[in-house]
Coordinates of C-alpha atoms in Angstrom, one line a residue:
X6 CA 35.9 -21.7 12.9
X7 CA 32.6 -23.3 12.0
X8 CA 31.2 -22.4 15.4
X9 CA 32.0 -18.8 14.9
X10 CA 30.5 -18.8 11.4
X11 CA 27.3 -20.4 12.8
X12 CA 27.2 -17.8 15.7
X13 CA 27.6 -14.9 13.2
X14 CA 24.9 -16.3 11.0
X15 CA 22.5 -16.7 13.9
X16 CA 23.3 -13.2 15.2
X17 CA 22.8 -11.7 11.8
X18 CA 19.5 -13.7 11.5
X19 CA 18.3 -12.6 15.0
X20 CA 19.0 -8.9 13.7
X21 CA 16.9 -9.7 10.5
X22 CA 14.0 -11.0 12.8
X23 CA 14.4 -8.0 15.1
X24 CA 14.0 -5.7 12.0
X25 CA 10.9 -7.6 10.9
X26 CA 9.4 -7.4 14.4
X27 CA 10.2 -3.7 14.4
X28 CA 8.4 -3.2 11.1
X29 CA 5.2 -5.0 12.4
X30 CA 5.4 -3.4 15.8
X31 CA 5.8 0.1 14.7
X32 CA 3.1 -0.3 12.0
X33 CA 0.9 -1.9 14.6
X34 CA 1.5 0.8 17.0
X35 CA 0.6 3.3 14.4
X36 CA -2.6 1.4 13.6
X37 CA -3.5 1.2 17.3
X38 CA -3.0 5.0 17.7
X39 CA -5.1 5.6 14.6
X40 CA -7.7 3.3 15.9
X41 CA -7.9 4.8 19.4
X42 CA -10.7 7.0 20.5
X43 CA -8.2 9.8 21.3
X44 CA -7.4 10.5 17.7
X45 CA -10.8 9.5 16.3
X46 CA -11.2 13.1 15.3
X47 CA -8.4 12.6 12.6
X48 CA -10.3 11.9 9.4
X49 CA -9.8 12.6 5.8
X50 CA -8.7 10.7 2.8
X51 CA -5.0 10.5 3.7
X52 CA -5.7 9.0 7.3
X53 CA -8.3 6.5 5.8
X54 CA -5.8 5.4 3.2
X55 CA -3.0 5.2 5.8
X56 CA -5.2 3.2 8.2
X57 CA -7.0 1.0 5.7
X58 CA -4.2 0.2 3.1
X59 CA -0.6 1.6 3.8
X60 CA -0.3 0.4 7.5
X61 CA -1.7 -3.1 6.8
X62 CA 0.6 -3.5 3.8
X63 CA 3.6 -2.6 6.0
X64 CA 2.3 -5.0 8.7
X65 CA 2.2 -7.8 6.0
X66 CA 5.6 -6.9 4.7
X67 CA 7.0 -7.1 8.3
X68 CA 5.2 -10.5 8.9
X69 CA 6.5 -11.9 5.7
X70 CA 10.1 -10.8 6.5
X71 CA 9.6 -12.4 9.9
X72 CA 8.3 -15.6 8.4
X73 CA 11.4 -15.8 6.0
X74 CA 13.8 -15.2 8.8
X75 CA 12.3 -17.9 11.1
X76 CA 13.5 -20.6 8.7
X77 CA 17.2 -19.6 9.4
X78 CA 16.8 -18.8 13.0
X79 CA 18.7 -21.2 15.3
X80 CA 15.8 -21.6 17.8
X81 CA 13.9 -24.7 18.9
X82 CA 12.1 -26.3 15.9
X83 CA 8.8 -26.5 17.7
X84 CA 9.0 -22.9 18.8
X85 CA 9.9 -21.8 15.2
X86 CA 6.9 -24.0 13.9
X87 CA 4.5 -22.4 16.4
X88 CA 5.7 -18.9 15.5
X89 CA 5.3 -19.7 11.7
X90 CA 1.8 -20.8 12.2
X91 CA 1.0 -17.6 14.3
X92 CA 2.6 -15.4 11.6
X93 CA 0.7 -17.1 8.8
X94 CA -2.6 -16.6 10.8
X95 CA -1.7 -12.9 11.3
X96 CA -1.0 -12.4 7.7
X97 CA -4.3 -14.0 6.9
X98 CA -6.1 -11.9 9.4
X99 CA -4.7 -8.7 8.0
X100 CA -5.8 -9.8 4.4
X101 CA -9.2 -10.9 5.5
X102 CA -9.7 -7.6 7.2
X103 CA -9.7 -6.0 3.7
X104 CA -12.6 -8.2 2.5
X105 CA -16.1 -6.6 2.4
X106 CA -17.8 -9.6 4.0
X107 CA -20.1 -9.7 6.9
X108 CA -18.7 -10.2 10.3
X109 CA -15.1 -9.6 9.0
X110 CA -14.3 -7.9 12.3
X111 CA -15.1 -11.0 14.3
X112 CA -13.3 -13.2 11.9
X113 CA -10.1 -11.3 12.0
X114 CA -10.3 -10.9 15.7
X115 CA -10.6 -14.8 16.2
X116 CA -7.8 -15.3 13.8
X117 CA -5.6 -12.9 15.8
X118 CA -6.7 -14.7 19.2
X119 CA -5.4 -17.9 17.7
X120 CA -2.2 -16.4 16.3
X121 CA -1.4 -14.7 19.5
X122 CA -2.1 -17.9 21.5
X123 CA 0.3 -19.7 19.0
X124 CA 2.8 -16.9 19.4
X125 CA 2.6 -17.4 23.2
X126 CA 3.3 -21.1 22.8
X127 CA 6.1 -20.5 20.5
X128 CA 7.8 -17.9 22.7
X129 CA 7.4 -20.2 25.6
X130 CA 10.1 -22.4 24.1
X131 CA 12.5 -19.6 23.2
X132 CA 15.4 -19.0 25.5
X133 CA 15.5 -15.4 26.7
X134 CA 11.9 -14.8 25.3
X135 CA 10.2 -13.7 28.6
X136 CA 9.3 -10.3 27.4
X137 CA 7.8 -11.8 24.2
X138 CA 5.7 -14.1 26.4
X139 CA 4.4 -11.2 28.3
X140 CA 3.8 -9.3 25.1
X141 CA 1.9 -12.3 23.6
X142 CA -0.4 -12.5 26.7
X143 CA -1.2 -8.9 26.4
X144 CA -1.8 -9.2 22.6
X145 CA -3.9 -12.4 23.4
X146 CA -5.9 -10.4 26.1
X147 CA -6.4 -7.3 23.9
X148 CA -7.7 -9.4 21.0
X149 CA -10.1 -11.3 23.2
X150 CA -11.3 -8.0 24.9
X151 CA -11.7 -6.4 21.5
X152 CA -14.7 -8.8 20.9
X153 CA -16.5 -6.9 23.8
X154 CA -17.9 -3.7 22.3
X155 CA -17.6 -1.4 25.3
X156 CA -14.2 -2.7 26.5
X157 CA -12.7 -2.7 23.0
X158 CA -11.9 1.0 23.6
X159 CA -8.9 0.1 25.8
X160 CA -7.5 -2.4 23.5
X161 CA -5.3 0.1 21.5
X162 CA -3.6 1.0 24.7
X163 CA -2.9 -2.7 25.5
X164 CA -1.6 -3.3 22.0
X165 CA 0.8 -0.3 22.4
X166 CA 2.3 -1.7 25.6
X167 CA 2.5 -5.3 24.0
X168 CA 4.2 -4.2 20.9
X169 CA 6.7 -1.9 22.9
X170 CA 7.5 -5.0 25.1
X171 CA 7.9 -7.1 21.9
X172 CA 10.4 -4.5 20.3
X173 CA 12.4 -4.5 23.6
X174 CA 12.3 -8.4 23.9
X175 CA 13.6 -8.8 20.4
X176 CA 16.2 -6.2 21.0
X177 CA 17.6 -8.3 23.9
X178 CA 17.5 -11.5 21.8
X179 CA 19.2 -9.7 19.0
X180 CA 22.1 -8.6 21.3
X181 CA 22.3 -12.0 23.0

């Protein structure tokens, strides 16, 4: 009876983590699309408010939900700790992006590089987390490439692929 309760709790928590990742991923996908050169013609106050304030707030909400869910998830403690660090760094990166300080883009990109590296290490210890590892590698590559001005034009497309993989991977973890 206790084993069934524990399994049900872990399955429900995986579903909550999936929902949190879905929020982060879909908002990040929207941000990648809005930041791509293909839709750069879209301007105006609504697009600016959406891209600068609403989408980042949704991303932070998703990361906070993910962070809260990690504490209850039945995965390896070391994996959870690495994912917690990655999530906190990502939240800090999103918040710092709002600050009107010099080199804010570089600072946030470096924070995301570290966050995605920690994410990769965390998912390396999660059973069934192969898609998340691939997604983390793509996120890490995209964040690193975004530091190079001309190559940064392709990063939104890499982010799109990575977040789709993350959604699919967490969908599999949720159903496992």
